[in-house]
Coordinates of C-alpha atoms in Angstrom, one line a residue:
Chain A
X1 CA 25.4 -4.3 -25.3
X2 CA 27.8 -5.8 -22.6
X3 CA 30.4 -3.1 -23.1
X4 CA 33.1 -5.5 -21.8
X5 CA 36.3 -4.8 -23.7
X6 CA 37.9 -7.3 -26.0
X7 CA 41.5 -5.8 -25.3
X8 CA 44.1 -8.5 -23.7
X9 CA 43.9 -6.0 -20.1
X10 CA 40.1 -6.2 -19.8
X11 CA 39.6 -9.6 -20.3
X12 CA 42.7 -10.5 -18.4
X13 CA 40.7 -8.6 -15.4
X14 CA 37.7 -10.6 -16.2
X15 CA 39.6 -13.6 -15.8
X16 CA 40.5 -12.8 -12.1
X17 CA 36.9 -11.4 -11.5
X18 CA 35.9 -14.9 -12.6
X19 CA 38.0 -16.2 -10.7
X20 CA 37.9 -14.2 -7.7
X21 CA 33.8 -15.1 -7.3
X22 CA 34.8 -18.7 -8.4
X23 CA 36.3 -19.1 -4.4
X24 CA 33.5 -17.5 -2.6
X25 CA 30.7 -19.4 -3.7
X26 CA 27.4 -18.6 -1.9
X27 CA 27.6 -21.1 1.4
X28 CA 25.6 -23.8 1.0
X29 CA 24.0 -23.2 4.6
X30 CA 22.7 -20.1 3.1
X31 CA 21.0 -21.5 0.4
X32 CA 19.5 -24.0 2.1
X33 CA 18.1 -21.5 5.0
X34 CA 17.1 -19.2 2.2
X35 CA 14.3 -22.3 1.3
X36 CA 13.4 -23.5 4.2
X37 CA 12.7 -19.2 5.0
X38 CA 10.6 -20.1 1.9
X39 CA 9.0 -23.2 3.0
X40 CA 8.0 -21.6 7.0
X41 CA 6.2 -18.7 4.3
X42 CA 4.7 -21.0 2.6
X43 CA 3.0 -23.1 5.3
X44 CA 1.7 -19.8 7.1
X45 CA -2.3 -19.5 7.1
X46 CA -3.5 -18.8 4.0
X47 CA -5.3 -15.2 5.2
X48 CA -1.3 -14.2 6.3
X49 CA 0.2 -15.1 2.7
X50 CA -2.4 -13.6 0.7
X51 CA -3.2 -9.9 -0.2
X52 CA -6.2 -10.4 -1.2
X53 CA -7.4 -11.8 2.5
X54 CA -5.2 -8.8 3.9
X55 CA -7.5 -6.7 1.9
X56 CA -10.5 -8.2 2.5
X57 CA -9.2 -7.9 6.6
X58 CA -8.8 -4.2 6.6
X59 CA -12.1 -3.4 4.5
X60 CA -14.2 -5.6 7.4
X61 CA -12.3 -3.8 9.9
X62 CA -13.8 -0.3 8.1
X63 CA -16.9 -1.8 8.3
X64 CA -17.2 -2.7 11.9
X65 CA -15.6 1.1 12.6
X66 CA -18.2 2.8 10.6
X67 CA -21.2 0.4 12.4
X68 CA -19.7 1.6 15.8
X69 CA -19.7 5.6 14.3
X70 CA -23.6 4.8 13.1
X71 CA -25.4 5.2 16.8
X72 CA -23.5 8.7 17.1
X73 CA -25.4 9.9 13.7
X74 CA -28.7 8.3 14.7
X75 CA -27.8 10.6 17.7
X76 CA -27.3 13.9 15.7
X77 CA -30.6 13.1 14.1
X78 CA -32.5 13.4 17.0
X79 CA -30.5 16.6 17.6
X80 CA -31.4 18.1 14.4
X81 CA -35.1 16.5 15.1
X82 CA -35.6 18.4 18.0
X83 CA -34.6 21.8 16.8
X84 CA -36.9 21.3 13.4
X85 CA -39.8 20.4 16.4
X86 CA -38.4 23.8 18.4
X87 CA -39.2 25.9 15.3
X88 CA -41.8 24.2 14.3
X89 CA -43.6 25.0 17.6
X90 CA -42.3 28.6 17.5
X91 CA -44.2 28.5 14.2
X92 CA -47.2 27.2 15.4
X93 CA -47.7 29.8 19.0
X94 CA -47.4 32.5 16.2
X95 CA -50.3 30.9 13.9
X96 CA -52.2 30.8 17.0
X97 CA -51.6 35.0 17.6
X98 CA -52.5 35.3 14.0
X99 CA -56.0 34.0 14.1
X100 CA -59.3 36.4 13.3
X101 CA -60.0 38.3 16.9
X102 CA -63.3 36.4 17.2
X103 CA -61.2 33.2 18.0
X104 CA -59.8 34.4 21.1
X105 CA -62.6 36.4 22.0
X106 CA -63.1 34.9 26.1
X107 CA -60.0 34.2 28.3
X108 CA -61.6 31.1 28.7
X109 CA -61.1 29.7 25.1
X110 CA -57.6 31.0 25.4
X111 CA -56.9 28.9 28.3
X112 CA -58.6 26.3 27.0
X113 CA -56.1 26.9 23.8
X114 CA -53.3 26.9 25.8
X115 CA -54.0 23.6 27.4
X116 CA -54.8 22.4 24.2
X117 CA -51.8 23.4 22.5
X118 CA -49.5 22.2 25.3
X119 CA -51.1 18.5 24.6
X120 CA -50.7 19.1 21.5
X121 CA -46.9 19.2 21.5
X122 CA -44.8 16.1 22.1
X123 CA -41.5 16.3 24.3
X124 CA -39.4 14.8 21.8
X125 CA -40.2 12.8 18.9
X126 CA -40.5 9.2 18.9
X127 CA -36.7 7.5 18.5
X128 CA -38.1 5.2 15.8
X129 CA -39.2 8.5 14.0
X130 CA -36.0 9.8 14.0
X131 CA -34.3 7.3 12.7
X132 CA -36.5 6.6 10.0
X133 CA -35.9 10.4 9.2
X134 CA -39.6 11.7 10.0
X135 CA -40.2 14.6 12.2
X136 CA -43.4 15.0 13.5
X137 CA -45.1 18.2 14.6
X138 CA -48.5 18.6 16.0
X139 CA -49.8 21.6 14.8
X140 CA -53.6 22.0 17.2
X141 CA -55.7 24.5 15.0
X142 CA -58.7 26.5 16.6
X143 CA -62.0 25.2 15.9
X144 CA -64.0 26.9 13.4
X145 CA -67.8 27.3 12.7
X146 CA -69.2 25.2 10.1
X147 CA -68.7 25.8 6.6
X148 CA -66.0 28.1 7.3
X149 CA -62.0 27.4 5.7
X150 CA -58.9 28.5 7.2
X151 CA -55.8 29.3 6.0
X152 CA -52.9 26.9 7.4
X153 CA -48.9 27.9 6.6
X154 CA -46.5 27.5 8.7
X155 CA -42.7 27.9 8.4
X156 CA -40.2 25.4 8.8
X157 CA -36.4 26.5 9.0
X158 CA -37.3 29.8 7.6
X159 CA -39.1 28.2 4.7
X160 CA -42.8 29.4 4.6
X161 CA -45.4 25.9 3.3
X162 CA -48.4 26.5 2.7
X163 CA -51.2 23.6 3.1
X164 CA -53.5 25.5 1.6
X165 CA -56.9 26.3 2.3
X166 CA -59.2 23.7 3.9
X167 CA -62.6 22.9 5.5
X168 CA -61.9 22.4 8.7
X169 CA -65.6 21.7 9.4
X170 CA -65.1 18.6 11.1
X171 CA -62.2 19.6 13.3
X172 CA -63.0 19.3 17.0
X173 CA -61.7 20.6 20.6
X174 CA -60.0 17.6 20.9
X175 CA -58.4 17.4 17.2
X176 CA -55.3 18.6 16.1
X177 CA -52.6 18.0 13.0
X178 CA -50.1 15.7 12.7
X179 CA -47.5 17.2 10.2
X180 CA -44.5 14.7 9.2
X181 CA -41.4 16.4 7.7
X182 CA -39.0 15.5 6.0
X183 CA -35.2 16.5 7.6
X184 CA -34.9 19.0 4.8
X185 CA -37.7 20.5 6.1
X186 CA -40.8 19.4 3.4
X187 CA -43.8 18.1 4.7
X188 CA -44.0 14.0 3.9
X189 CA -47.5 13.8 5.3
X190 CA -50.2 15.1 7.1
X191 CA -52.9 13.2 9.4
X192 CA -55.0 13.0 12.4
X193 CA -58.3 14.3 12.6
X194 CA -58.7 16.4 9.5
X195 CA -60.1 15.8 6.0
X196 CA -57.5 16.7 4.4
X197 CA -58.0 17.8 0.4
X198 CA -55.5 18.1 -1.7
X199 CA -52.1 18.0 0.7
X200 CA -49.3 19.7 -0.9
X201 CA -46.1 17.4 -0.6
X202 CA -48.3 14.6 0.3
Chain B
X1 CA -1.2 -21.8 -17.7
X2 CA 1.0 -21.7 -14.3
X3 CA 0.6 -25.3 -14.0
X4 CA 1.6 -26.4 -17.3
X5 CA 4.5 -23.8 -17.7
X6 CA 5.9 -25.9 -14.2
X7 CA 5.7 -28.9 -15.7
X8 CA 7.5 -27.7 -18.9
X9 CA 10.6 -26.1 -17.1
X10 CA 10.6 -29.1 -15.1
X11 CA 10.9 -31.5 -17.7
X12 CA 13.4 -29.5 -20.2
X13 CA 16.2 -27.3 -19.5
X14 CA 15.6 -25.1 -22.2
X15 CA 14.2 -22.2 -20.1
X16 CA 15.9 -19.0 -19.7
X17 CA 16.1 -16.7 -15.8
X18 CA 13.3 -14.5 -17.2
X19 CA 11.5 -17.4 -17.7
X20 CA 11.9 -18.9 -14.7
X21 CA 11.4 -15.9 -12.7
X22 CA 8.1 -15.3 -14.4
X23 CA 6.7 -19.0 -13.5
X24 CA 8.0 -18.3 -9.9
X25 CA 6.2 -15.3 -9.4
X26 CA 3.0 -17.3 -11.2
X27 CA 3.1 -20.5 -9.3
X28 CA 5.5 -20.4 -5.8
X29 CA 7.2 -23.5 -6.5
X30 CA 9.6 -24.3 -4.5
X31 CA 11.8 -26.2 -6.7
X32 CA 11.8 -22.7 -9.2
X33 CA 13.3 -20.7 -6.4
X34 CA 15.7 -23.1 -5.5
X35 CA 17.0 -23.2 -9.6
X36 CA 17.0 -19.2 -9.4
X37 CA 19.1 -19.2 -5.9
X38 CA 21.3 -21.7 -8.0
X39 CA 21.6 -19.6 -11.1
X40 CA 22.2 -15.9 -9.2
X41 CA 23.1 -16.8 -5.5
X42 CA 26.7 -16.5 -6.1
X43 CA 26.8 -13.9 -8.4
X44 CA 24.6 -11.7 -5.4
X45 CA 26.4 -12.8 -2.6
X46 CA 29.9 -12.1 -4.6
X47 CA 28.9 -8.6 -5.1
X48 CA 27.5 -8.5 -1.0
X49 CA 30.8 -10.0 0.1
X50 CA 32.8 -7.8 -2.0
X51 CA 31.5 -4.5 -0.3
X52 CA 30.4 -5.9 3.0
X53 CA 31.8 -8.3 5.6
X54 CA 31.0 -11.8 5.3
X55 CA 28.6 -12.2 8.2
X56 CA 26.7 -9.3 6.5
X57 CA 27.0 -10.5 3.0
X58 CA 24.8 -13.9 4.5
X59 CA 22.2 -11.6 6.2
X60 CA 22.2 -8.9 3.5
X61 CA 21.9 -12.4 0.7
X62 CA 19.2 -13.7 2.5
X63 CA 17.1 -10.4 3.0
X64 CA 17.3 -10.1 -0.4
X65 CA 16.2 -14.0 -1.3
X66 CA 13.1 -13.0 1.2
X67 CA 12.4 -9.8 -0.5
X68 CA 12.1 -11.9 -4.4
X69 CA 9.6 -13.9 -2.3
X70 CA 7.7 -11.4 -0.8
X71 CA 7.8 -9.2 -4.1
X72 CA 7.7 -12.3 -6.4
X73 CA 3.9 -11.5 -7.2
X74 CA 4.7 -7.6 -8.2
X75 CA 7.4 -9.2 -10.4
X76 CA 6.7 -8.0 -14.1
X77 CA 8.7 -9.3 -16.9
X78 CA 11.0 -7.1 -17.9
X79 CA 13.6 -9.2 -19.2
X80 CA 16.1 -8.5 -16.6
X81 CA 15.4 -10.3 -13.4
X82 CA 19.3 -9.5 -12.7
X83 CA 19.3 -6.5 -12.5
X84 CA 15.9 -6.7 -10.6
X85 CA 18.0 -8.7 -8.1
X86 CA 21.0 -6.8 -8.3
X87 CA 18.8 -4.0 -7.4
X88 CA 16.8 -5.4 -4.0
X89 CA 20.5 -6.7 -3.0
X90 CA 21.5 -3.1 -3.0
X91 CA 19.2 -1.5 -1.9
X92 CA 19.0 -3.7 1.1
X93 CA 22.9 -3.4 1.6
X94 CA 22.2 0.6 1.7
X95 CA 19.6 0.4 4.0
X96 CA 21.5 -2.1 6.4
X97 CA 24.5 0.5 6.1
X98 CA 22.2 3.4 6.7
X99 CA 21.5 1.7 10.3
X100 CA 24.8 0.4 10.7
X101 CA 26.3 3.9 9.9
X102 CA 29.6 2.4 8.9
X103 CA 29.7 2.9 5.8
X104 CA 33.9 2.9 4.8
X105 CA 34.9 0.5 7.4
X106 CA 32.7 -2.3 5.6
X107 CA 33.9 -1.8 2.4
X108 CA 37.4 -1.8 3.4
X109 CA 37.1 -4.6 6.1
X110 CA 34.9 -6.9 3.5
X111 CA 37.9 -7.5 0.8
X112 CA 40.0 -7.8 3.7
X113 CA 38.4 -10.9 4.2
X114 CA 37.8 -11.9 0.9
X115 CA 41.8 -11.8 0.4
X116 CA 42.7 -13.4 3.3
X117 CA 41.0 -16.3 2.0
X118 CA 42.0 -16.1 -1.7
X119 CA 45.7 -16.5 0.3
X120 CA 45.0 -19.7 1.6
X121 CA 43.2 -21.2 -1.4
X122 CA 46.2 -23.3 -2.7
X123 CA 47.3 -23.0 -5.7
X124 CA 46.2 -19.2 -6.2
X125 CA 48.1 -17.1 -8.9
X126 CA 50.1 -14.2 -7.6
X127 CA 47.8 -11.7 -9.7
X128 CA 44.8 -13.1 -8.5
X129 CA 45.7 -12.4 -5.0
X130 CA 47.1 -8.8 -6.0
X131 CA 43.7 -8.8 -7.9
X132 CA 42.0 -9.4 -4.4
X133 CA 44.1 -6.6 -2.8
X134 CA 43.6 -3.9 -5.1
X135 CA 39.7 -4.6 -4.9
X136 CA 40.1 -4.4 -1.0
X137 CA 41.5 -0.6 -2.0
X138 CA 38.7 0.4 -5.0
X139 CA 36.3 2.7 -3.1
X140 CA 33.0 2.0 -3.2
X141 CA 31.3 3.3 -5.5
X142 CA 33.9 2.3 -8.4
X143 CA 33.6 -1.1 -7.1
X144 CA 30.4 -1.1 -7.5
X145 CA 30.1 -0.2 -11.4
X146 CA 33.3 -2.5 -11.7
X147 CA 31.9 -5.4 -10.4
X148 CA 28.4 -4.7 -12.1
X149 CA 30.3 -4.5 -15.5
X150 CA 32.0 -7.8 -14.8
X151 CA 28.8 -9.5 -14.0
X152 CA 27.5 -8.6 -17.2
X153 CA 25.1 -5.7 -17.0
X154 CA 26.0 -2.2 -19.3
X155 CA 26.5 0.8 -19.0
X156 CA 22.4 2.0 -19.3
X157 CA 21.8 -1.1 -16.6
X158 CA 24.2 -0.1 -14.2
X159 CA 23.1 3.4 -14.3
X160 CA 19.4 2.1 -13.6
X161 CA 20.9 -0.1 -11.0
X162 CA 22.6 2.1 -9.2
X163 CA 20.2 5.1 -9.8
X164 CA 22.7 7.5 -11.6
X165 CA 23.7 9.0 -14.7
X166 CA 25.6 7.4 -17.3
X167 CA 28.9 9.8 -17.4
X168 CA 29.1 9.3 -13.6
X169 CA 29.0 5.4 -14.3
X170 CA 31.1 6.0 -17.5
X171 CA 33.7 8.1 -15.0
X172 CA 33.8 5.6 -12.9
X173 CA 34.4 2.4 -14.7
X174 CA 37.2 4.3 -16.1
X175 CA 38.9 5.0 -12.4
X176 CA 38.4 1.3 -11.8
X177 CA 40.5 0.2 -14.8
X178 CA 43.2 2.5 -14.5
X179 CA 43.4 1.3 -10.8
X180 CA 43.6 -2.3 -11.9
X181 CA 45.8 -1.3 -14.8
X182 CA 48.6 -0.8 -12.5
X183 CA 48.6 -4.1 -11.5
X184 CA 47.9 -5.7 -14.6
X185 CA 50.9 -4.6 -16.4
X186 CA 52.8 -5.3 -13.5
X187 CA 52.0 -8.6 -13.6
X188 CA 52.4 -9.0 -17.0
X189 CA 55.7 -7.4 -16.6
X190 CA 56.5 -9.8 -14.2
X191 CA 55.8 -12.5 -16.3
X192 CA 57.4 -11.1 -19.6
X193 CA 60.9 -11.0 -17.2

């Protein structure tokens, strides 16, 4: 529906509308600038006249910024590697109180566990370990006698594991654990020095 | 399908605005924009001139021609690229007044202009140039739905157009033709004498 009037007044005012636009055409100049305005667009790189490369632009641009945030959470990693290593090794001075009195019976063989438990430890662990998302802990158990088993658990970020009971026959001065975890604290592996039966979370 | 559309409105005429629009916004071609700025150039920069100064009609025109291009891919057929038109031109108009901040003194200074020149066309009827005058004195607003009406759209379009309700545009269209009544039975009075 146009809703223009068919009455003499209203089409009479159409006229002179008509009319009136009739002697102000758009300049000629105008139109012409108008396409040539087109034409300069038009001849831009193609990456500035389509969205699509805009896009494709911004979402590299997002990728380079989250590559240059990745070294900061490698970083926080380590961090959160180190304080699983701190409890571990809280965890593992208190299995050593815990151990039958017969263990510590001389001063000597505490000192010597001492020392031993001091190598035992590492300073930090290993940047490629940490960024693969492996802790490791080193957990130096006391000899034993032969043909006797011990009982190993240790807790990790208040989460008691137990590794069950083992012969531990073969474990010498000089051996100790080596207990991978996991960042959530589970064990990924055991090794070093130990024949290891039956590994829970192996 | 772009391609072959082109080739068709290029060899017949038989092609409507919507039409062409639509294979503008699909292909680019030059030669379809300049057929558009053809077909609704004057009918934009009319309704530019009529509420702004000339100077600013050509920059608000072109602004507008730049924004089809830059939008012409988020063009969807609606059937009324008009009024799609009619729209960007205002809204661009409102936004240059916005900066400007002078609003009234453009509406009244732009048909100032408009009927000095209707004076010196020769040959121009009396009424036509009292036509030109009492559109100098139509605020705004009724202007705006006046002029709208003449170039066609209705009442629902204008309303969409100009983003109100219909009874304001109704109310409106109804000052503008008493206004312009006045002189039209003058004239005719004239005439009748």
């Amino acid at each position: 529906m146009k809703n223009i009037s068919t009455q003499p007044a209203d089409l009479r005012l159409a006229r002179l509308y008509q009319e009136r636009k009739a002697c102000h055409p758009m300049p000629k100049q105008l139109q012409d600038e108008i396409l040539s305005q087109f034409e300069t667009t038009q001849s831009q790189p193609y990456w500035r006249k389509t969205p699509v490369w805009g896009t494709t632009l911004a979402a590299c641009f997002v990728l380079v910024l989250s590559f240059q945030f990745l070294p900061q959470q490698q970083s926080q990693n380590a961090d959160e590697a180190i304080v699983l290593q701190d409890i571990a090794k809280t965890e593992q001075e208190s299995l050593a109180a815990d151990l039958p009195p017969k263990e510590h019976a001389t001063a000597d063989v505490q000192g010597q566990q001492a020392r031993k438990k001091q190598q035992s430890i590492p300073a930090a662990p290993s940047p490629s370990l940490a960024t693969t998302g492996a802790i490791v802990v080193q957990a130096k158990l006391l000899p034993v006698s032969e043909g006797q088993t011990q009982r190993i658990a240790i807790d990790c970020l208040g989460k008691p594991i137990s590794l069950g009971e083992h012969n531990l026959a073969r474990l010498s001065d000089d051996q100790w654990l080596d207990i991978h975890f996991h960042h959530d604290g589970t064990i990924m592996r055991i090794t070093k020095n130990l024949d290891f039966k039956g590994c829970p979370g192996d | 399908m772009a391609q072959w559309l082109l080739r068709w409105f290029k060899t017949t005429k038989q092609y409507n605005t919507e039409q062409l629009m639509q294979a503008f916004s699909e292909t680019g071609e030059a030669a379809l924009l300049d057929e558009l700025v053809k077909r609704l150039g004057d009918d934009i920069y009319h309704y530019l001139l009529s509420q702004c100064d000339a100077a600013t009609a050509a920059d608000i025109c072109q602004a507008t021609w730049l924004k089809v291009i830059e939008k012409r891919q988020q063009y969807q057929d609606k059937g009324n690229v008009k009024g799609w038109l009619f729209t960007l031109a205002r809204n661009q108009m409102l936004d240059h007044m916005r900066q400007a901040a002078h609003w009234q003194t453009l509406s009244i200074s732009g048909d100032d202009h408009i009927s000095e020149c209707m004076e010196r066309v020769v040959g121009a009827e009396q009424d036509l140039i009292q036509f030109n005058k009492m559109m100098a004195r139509l605020p705004f607003l009724q202007k705006e739905a006046f002029i709208l009406q003449q170039e066609g759209f209705s009442l629902m379009q204008i309303a969409e157009i100009t983003g109100e309700n219909l009874e304001t545009i109704k109310s409106r269209l109804r000052y503008a033709r008493n206004f312009f009544s006045q002189v039209i039975n003058l004239t005719q009075q004239e005439e009748a004498s």
